[in-house]
JSON list of C-alpha atoms in Angstrom, two decimals:
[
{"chain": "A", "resi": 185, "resn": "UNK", "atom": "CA", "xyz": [114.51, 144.42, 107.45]},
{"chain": "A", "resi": 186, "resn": "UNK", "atom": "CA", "xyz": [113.52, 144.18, 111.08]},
{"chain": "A", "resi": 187, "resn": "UNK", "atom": "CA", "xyz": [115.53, 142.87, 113.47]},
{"chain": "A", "resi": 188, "resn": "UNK", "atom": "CA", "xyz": [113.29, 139.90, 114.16]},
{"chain": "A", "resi": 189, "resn": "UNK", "atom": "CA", "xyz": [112.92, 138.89, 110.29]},
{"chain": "A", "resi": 190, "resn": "UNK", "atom": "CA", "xyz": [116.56, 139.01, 110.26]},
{"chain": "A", "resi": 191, "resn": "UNK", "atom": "CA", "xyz": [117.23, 136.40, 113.07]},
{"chain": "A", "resi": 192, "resn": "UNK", "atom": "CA", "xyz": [114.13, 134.19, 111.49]},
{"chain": "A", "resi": 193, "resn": "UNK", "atom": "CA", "xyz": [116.15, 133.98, 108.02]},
{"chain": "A", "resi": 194, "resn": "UNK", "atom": "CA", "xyz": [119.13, 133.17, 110.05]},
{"chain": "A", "resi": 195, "resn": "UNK", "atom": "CA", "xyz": [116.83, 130.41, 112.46]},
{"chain": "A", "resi": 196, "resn": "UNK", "atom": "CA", "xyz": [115.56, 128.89, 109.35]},
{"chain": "A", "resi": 197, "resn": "UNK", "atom": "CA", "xyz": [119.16, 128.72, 107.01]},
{"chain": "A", "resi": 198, "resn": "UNK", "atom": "CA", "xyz": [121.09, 127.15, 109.74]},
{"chain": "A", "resi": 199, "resn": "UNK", "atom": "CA", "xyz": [118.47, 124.61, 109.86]},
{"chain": "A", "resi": 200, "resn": "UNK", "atom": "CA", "xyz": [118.52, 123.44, 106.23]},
{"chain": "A", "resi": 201, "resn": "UNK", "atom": "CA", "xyz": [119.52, 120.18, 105.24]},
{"chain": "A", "resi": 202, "resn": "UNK", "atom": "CA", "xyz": [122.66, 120.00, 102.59]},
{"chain": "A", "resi": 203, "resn": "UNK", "atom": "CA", "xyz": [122.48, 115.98, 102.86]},
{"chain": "A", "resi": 204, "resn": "UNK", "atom": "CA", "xyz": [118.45, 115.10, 101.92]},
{"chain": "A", "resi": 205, "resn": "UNK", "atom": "CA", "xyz": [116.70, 116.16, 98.70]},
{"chain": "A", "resi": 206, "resn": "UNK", "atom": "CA", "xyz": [113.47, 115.51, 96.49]},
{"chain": "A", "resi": 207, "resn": "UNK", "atom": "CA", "xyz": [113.42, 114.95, 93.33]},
{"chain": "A", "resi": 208, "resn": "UNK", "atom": "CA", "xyz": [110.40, 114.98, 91.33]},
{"chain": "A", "resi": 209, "resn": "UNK", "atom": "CA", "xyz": [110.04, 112.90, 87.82]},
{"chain": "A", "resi": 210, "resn": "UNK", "atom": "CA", "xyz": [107.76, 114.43, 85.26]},
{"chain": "A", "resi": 211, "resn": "UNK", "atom": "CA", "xyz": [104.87, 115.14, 87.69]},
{"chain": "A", "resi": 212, "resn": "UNK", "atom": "CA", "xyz": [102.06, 116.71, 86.02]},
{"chain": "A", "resi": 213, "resn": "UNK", "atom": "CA", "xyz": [99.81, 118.09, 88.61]},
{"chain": "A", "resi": 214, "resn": "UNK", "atom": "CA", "xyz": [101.17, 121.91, 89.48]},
{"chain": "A", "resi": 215, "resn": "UNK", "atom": "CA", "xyz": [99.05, 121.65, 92.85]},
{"chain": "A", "resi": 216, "resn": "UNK", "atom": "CA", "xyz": [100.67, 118.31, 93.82]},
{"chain": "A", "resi": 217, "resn": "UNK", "atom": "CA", "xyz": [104.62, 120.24, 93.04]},
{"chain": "A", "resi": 218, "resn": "UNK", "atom": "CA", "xyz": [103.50, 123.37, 95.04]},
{"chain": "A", "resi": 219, "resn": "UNK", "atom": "CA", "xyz": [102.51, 120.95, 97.87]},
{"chain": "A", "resi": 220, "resn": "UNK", "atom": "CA", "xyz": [106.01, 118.88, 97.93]},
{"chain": "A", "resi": 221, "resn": "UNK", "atom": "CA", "xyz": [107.71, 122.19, 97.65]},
{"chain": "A", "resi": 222, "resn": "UNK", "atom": "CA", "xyz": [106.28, 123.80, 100.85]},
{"chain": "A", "resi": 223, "resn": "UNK", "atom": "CA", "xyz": [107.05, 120.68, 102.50]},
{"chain": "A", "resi": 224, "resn": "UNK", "atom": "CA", "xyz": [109.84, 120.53, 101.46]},
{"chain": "A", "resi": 225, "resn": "UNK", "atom": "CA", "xyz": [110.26, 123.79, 102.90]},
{"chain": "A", "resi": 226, "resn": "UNK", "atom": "CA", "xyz": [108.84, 122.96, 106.27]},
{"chain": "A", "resi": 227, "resn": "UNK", "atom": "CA", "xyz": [111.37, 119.75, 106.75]},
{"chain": "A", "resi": 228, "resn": "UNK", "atom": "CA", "xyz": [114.08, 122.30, 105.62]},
{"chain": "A", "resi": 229, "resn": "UNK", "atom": "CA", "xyz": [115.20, 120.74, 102.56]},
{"chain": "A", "resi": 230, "resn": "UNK", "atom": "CA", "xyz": [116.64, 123.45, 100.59]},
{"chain": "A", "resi": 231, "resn": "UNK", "atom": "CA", "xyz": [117.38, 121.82, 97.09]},
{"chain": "A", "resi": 232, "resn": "UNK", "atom": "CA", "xyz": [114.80, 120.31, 95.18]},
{"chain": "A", "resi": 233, "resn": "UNK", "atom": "CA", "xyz": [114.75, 118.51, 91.36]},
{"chain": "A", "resi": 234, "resn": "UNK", "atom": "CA", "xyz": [112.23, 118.95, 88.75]},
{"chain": "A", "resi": 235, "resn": "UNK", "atom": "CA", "xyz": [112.97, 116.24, 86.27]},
{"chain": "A", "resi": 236, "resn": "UNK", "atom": "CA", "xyz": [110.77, 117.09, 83.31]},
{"chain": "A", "resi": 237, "resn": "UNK", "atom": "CA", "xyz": [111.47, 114.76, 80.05]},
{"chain": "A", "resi": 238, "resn": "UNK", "atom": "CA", "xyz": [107.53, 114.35, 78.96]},
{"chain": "A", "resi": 239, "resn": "UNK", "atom": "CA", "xyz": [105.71, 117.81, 79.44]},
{"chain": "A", "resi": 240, "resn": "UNK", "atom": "CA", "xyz": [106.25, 121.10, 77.31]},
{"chain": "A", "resi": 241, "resn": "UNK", "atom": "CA", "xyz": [109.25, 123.11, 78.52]},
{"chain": "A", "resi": 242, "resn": "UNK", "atom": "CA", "xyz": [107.58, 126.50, 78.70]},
{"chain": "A", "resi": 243, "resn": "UNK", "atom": "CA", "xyz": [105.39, 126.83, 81.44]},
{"chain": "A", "resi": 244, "resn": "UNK", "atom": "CA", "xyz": [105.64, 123.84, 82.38]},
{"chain": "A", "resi": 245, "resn": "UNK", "atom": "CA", "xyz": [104.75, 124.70, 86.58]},
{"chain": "A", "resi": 246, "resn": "UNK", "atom": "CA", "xyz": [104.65, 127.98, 86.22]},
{"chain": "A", "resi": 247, "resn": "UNK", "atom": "CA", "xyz": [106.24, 129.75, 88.96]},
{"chain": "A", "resi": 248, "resn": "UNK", "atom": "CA", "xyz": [104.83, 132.65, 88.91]},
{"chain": "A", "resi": 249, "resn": "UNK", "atom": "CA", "xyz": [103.03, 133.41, 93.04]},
{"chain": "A", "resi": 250, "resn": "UNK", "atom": "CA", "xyz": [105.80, 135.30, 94.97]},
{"chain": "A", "resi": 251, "resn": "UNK", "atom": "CA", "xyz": [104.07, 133.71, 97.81]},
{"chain": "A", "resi": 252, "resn": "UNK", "atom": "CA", "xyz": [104.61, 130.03, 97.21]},
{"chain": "A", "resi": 253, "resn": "UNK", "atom": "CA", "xyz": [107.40, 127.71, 98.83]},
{"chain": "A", "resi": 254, "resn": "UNK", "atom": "CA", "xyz": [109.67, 127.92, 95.75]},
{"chain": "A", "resi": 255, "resn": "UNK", "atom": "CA", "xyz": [111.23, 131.25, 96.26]},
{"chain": "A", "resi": 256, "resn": "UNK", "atom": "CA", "xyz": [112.42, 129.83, 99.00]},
{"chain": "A", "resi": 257, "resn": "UNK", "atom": "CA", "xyz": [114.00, 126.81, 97.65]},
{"chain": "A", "resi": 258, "resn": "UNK", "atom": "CA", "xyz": [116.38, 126.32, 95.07]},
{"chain": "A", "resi": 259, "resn": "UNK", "atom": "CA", "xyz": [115.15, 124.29, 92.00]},
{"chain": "A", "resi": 260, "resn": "UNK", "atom": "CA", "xyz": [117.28, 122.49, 89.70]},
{"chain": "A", "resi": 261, "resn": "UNK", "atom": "CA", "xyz": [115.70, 121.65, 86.71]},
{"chain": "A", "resi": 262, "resn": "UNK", "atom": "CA", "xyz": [116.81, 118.80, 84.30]},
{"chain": "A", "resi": 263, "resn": "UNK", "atom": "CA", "xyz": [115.51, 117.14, 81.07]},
{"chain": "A", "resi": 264, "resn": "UNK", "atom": "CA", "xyz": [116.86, 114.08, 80.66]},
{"chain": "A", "resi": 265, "resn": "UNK", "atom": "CA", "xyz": [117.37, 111.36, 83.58]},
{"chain": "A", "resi": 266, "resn": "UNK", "atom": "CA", "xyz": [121.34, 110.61, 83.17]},
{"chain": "A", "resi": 267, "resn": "UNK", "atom": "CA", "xyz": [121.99, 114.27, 83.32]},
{"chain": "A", "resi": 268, "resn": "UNK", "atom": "CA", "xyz": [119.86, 114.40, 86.42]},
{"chain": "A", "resi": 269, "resn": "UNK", "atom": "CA", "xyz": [121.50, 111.70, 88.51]},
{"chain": "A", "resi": 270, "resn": "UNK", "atom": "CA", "xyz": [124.79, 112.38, 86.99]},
{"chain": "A", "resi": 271, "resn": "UNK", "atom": "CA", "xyz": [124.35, 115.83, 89.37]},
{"chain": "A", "resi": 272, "resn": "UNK", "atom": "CA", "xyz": [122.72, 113.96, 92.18]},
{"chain": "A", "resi": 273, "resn": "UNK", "atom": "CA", "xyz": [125.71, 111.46, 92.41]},
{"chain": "A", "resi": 274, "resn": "UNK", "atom": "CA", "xyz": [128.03, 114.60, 93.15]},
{"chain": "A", "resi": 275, "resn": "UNK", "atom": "CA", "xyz": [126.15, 115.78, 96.41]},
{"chain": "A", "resi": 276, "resn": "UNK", "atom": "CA", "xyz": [124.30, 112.57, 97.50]},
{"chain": "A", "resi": 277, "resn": "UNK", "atom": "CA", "xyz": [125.89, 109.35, 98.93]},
{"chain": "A", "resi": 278, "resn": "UNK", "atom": "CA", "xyz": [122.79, 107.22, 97.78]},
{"chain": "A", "resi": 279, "resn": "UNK", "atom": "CA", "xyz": [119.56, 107.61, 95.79]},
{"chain": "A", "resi": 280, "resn": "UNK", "atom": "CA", "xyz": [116.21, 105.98, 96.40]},
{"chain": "A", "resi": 281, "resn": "UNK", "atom": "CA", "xyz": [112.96, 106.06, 94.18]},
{"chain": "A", "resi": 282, "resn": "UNK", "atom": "CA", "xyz": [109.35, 104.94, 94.83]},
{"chain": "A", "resi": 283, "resn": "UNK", "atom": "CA", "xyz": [108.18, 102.06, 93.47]},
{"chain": "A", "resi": 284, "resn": "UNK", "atom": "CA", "xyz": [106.61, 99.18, 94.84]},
{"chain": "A", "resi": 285, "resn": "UNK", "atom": "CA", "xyz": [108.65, 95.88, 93.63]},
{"chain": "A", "resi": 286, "resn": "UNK", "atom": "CA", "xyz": [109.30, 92.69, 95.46]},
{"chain": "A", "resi": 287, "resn": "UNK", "atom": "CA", "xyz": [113.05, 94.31, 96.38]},
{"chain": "A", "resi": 288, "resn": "UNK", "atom": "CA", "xyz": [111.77, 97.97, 98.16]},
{"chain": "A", "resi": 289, "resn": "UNK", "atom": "CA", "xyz": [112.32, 98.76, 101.39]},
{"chain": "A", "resi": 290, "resn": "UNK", "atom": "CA", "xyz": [110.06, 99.82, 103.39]},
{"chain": "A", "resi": 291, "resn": "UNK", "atom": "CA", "xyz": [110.71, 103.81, 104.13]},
{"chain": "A", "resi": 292, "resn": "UNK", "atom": "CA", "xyz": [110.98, 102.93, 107.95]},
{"chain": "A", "resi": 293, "resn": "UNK", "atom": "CA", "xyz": [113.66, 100.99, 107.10]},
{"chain": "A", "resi": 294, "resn": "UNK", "atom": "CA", "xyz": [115.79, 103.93, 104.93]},
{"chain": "A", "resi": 295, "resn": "UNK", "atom": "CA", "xyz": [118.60, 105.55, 107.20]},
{"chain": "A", "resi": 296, "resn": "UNK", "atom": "CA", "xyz": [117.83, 109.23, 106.80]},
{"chain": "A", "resi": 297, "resn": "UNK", "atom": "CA", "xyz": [120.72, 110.45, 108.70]},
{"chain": "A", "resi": 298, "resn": "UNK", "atom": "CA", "xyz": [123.24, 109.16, 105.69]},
{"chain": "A", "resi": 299, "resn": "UNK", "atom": "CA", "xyz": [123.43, 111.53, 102.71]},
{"chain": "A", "resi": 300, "resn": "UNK", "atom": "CA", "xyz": [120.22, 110.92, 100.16]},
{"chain": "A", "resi": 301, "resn": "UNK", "atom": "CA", "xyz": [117.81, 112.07, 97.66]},
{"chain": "A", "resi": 302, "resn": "UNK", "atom": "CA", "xyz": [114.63, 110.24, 97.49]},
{"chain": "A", "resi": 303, "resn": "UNK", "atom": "CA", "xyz": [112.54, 110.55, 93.76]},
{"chain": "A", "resi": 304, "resn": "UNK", "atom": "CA", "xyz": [108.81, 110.56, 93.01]},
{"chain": "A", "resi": 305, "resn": "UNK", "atom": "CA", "xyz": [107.54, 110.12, 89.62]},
{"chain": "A", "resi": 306, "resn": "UNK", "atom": "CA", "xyz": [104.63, 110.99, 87.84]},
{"chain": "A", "resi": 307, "resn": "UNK", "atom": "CA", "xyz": [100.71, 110.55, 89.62]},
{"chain": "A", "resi": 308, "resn": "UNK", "atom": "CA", "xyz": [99.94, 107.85, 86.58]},
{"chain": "A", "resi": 309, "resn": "UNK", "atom": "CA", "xyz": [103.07, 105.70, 85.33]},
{"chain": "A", "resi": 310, "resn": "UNK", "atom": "CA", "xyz": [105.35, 106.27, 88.83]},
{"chain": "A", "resi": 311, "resn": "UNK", "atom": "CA", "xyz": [109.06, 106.55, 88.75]},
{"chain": "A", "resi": 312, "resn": "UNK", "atom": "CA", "xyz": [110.17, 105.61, 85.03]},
{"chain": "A", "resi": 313, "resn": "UNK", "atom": "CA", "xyz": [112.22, 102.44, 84.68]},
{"chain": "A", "resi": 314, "resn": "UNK", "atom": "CA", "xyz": [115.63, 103.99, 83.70]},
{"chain": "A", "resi": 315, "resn": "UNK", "atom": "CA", "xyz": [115.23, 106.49, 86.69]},
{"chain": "A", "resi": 316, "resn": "UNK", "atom": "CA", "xyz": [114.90, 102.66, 88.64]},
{"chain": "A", "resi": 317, "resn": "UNK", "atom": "CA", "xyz": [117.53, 101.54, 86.56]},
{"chain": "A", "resi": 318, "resn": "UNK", "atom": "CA", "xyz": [120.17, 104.59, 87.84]},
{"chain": "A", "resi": 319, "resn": "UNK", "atom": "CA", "xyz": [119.00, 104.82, 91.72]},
{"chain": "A", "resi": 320, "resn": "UNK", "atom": "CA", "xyz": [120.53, 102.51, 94.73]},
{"chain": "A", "resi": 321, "resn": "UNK", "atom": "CA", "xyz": [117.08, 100.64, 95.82]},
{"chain": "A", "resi": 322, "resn": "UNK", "atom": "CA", "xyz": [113.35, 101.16, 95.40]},
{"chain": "A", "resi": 323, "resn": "UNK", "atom": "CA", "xyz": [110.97, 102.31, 98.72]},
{"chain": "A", "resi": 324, "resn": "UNK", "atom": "CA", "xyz": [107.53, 101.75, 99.74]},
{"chain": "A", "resi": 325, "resn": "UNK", "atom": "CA", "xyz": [105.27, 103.52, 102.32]},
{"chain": "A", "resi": 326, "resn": "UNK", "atom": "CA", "xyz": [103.51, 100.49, 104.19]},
{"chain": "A", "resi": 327, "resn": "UNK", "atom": "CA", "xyz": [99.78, 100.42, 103.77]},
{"chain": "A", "resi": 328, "resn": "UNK", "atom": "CA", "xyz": [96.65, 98.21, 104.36]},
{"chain": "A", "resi": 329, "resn": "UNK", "atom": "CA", "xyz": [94.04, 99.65, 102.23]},
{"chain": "A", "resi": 330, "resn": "UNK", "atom": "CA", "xyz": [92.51, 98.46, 98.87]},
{"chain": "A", "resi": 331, "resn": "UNK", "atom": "CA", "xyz": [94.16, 101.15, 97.07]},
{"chain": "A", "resi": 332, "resn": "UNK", "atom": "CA", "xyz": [98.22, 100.40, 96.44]},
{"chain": "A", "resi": 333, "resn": "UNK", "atom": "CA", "xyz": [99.40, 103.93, 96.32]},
{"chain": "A", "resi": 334, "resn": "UNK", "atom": "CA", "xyz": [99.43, 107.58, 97.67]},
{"chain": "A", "resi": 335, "resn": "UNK", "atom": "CA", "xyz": [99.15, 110.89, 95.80]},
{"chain": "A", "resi": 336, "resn": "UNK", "atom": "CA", "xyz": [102.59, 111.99, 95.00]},
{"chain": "A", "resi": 337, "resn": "UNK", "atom": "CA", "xyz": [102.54, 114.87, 97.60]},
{"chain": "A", "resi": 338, "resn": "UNK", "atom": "CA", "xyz": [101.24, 113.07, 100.16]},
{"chain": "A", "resi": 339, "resn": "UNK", "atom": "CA", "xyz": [103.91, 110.64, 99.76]},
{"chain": "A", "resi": 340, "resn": "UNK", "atom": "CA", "xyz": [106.57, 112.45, 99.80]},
{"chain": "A", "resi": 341, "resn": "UNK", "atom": "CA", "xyz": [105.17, 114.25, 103.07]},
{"chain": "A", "resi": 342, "resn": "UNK", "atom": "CA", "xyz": [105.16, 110.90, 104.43]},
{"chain": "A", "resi": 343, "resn": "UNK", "atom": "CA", "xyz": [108.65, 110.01, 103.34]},
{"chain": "A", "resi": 344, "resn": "UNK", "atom": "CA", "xyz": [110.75, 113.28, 104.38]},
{"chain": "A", "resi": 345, "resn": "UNK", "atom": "CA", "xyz": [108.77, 113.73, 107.66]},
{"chain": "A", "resi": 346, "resn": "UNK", "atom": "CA", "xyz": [110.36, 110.38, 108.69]},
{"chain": "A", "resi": 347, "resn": "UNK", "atom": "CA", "xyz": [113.82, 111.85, 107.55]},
{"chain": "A", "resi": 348, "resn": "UNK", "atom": "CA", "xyz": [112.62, 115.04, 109.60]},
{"chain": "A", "resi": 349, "resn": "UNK", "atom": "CA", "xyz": [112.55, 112.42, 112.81]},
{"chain": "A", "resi": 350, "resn": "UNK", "atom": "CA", "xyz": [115.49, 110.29, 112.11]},
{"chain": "A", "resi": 351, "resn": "UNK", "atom": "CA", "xyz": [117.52, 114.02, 112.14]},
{"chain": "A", "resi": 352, "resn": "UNK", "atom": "CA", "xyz": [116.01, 115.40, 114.30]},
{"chain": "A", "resi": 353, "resn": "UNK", "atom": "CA", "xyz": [116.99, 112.91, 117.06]},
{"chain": "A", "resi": 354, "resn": "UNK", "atom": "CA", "xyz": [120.34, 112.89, 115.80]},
{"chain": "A", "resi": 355, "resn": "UNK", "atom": "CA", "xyz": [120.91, 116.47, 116.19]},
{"chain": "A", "resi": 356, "resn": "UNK", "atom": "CA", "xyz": [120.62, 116.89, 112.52]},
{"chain": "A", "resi": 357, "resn": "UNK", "atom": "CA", "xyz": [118.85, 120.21, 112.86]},
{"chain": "A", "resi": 358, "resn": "UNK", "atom": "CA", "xyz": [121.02, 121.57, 115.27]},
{"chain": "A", "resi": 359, "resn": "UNK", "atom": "CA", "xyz": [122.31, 125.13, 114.50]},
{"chain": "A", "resi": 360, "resn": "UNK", "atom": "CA", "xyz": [125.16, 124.85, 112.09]},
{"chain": "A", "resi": 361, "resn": "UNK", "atom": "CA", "xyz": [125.16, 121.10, 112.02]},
{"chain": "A", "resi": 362, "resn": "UNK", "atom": "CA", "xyz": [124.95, 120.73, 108.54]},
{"chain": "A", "resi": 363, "resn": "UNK", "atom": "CA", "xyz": [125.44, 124.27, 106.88]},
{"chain": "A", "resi": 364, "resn": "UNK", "atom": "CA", "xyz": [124.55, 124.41, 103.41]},
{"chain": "A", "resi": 365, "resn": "UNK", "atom": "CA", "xyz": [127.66, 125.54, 101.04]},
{"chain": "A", "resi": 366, "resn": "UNK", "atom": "CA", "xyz": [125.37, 128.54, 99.55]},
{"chain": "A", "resi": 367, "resn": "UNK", "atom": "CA", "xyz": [123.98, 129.88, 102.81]},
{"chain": "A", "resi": 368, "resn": "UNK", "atom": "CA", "xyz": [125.40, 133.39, 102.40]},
{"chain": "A", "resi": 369, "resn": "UNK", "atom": "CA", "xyz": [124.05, 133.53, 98.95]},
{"chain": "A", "resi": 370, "resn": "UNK", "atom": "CA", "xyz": [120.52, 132.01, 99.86]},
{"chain": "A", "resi": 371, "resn": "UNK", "atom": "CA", "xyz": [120.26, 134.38, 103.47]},
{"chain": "A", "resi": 372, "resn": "UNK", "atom": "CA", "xyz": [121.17, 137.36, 100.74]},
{"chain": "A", "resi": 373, "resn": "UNK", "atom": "CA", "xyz": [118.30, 136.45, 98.40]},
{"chain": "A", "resi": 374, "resn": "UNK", "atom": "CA", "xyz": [115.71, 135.92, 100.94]},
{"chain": "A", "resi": 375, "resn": "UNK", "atom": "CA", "xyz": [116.82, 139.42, 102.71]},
{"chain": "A", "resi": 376, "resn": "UNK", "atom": "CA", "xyz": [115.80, 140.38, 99.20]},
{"chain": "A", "resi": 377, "resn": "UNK", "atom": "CA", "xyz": [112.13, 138.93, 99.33]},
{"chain": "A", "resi": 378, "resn": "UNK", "atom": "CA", "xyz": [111.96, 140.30, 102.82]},
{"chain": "A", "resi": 379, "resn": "UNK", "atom": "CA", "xyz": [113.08, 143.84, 101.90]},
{"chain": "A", "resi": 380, "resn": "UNK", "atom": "CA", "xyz": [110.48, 144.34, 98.91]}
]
């Protein structure tokens, strides 16, 4: 590995973000996941979940392009909701799903600096009522069109490029403010991508 590679895997670890995640509920549409994933990627959030209860198991977004986002991620992958929050209650100080109900907040509103995974659901029926049921509040992205809602992976863009502000201006990405508890292990993978 060149010199050069070696500090940009360094640049980009110390700048991922242990305290904001994604999690994505049963989404169908392998373009729209490949899309969250690289920006997830490019807001430097390093975990990502893939909540699949609906959709065949096998296959199911077939990773299978070395050069997509999600080698650079790490994906945890869950089948049933309970199981799924259970985990995100362990690393996340509040949870938030999309859903537009007389009680969301608008995502302008949502303190992005505070510890928090934000889910999307699917690109027909939304988050599913039980994932509503388990998570701390509902959000909306404010609009003024005819249309009520944004594709899935343009919302989340939306969403996690206002956490990308919020931390930003409070130092969030500095180097080594927020390490991430696997960095060595990550760093050593990707030195792996980079040497083949």
């Amino acid at each position: 590995m060149t010199p050069e590679r070696a500090r940009k895997l360094d640049e980009v670890i110390n700048k991922r973000q242990n305290g904001l995640t994604v999690v994505m509920e049963n989404v169908h549409d392998p373009h729209n996941i490949y899309a969250v994933m690289r920006t997830c990627d490019a807001v430097g959030i390093q975990d990502i979940y893939v909540l699949n209860t609906e959709l065949p198991k096998d296959g199911y977004f077939g990773i299978k392009s070395s050069s997509s986002a999600n080698k650079w991620l790490t994906i945890h992958s869950f089948n049933n909701v309970k199981d799924c929050f259970a985990e995100l209650r362990t690393k996340y100080q509040s949870i938030y799903t999309t859903y537009l109900g007389e009680s969301s907040k608008s995502v302008y509103d949502i303190n992005f600096t505070n510890s928090i995974a934000l889910v999307f659901g699917n690109e027909h029926k939304g988050v599913s009522k039980e994932a509503r049921d388990l998570a701390d509040g509902n959000f909306i992205i404010p609009q003024v069109g005819m249309i009520p809602s944004l594709n899935i992976s343009v919302a989340c863009a939306v969403a996690i490029y206002e956490a990308f502000r919020q931390r930003k201006v409070a130092g969030l990405y500095d180097q080594n403010a927020q390490p991430h508890p696997a960095a060595a292990e990550i760093k050593s993978l990707w030195a792996s991508f980079s040497a083949s």
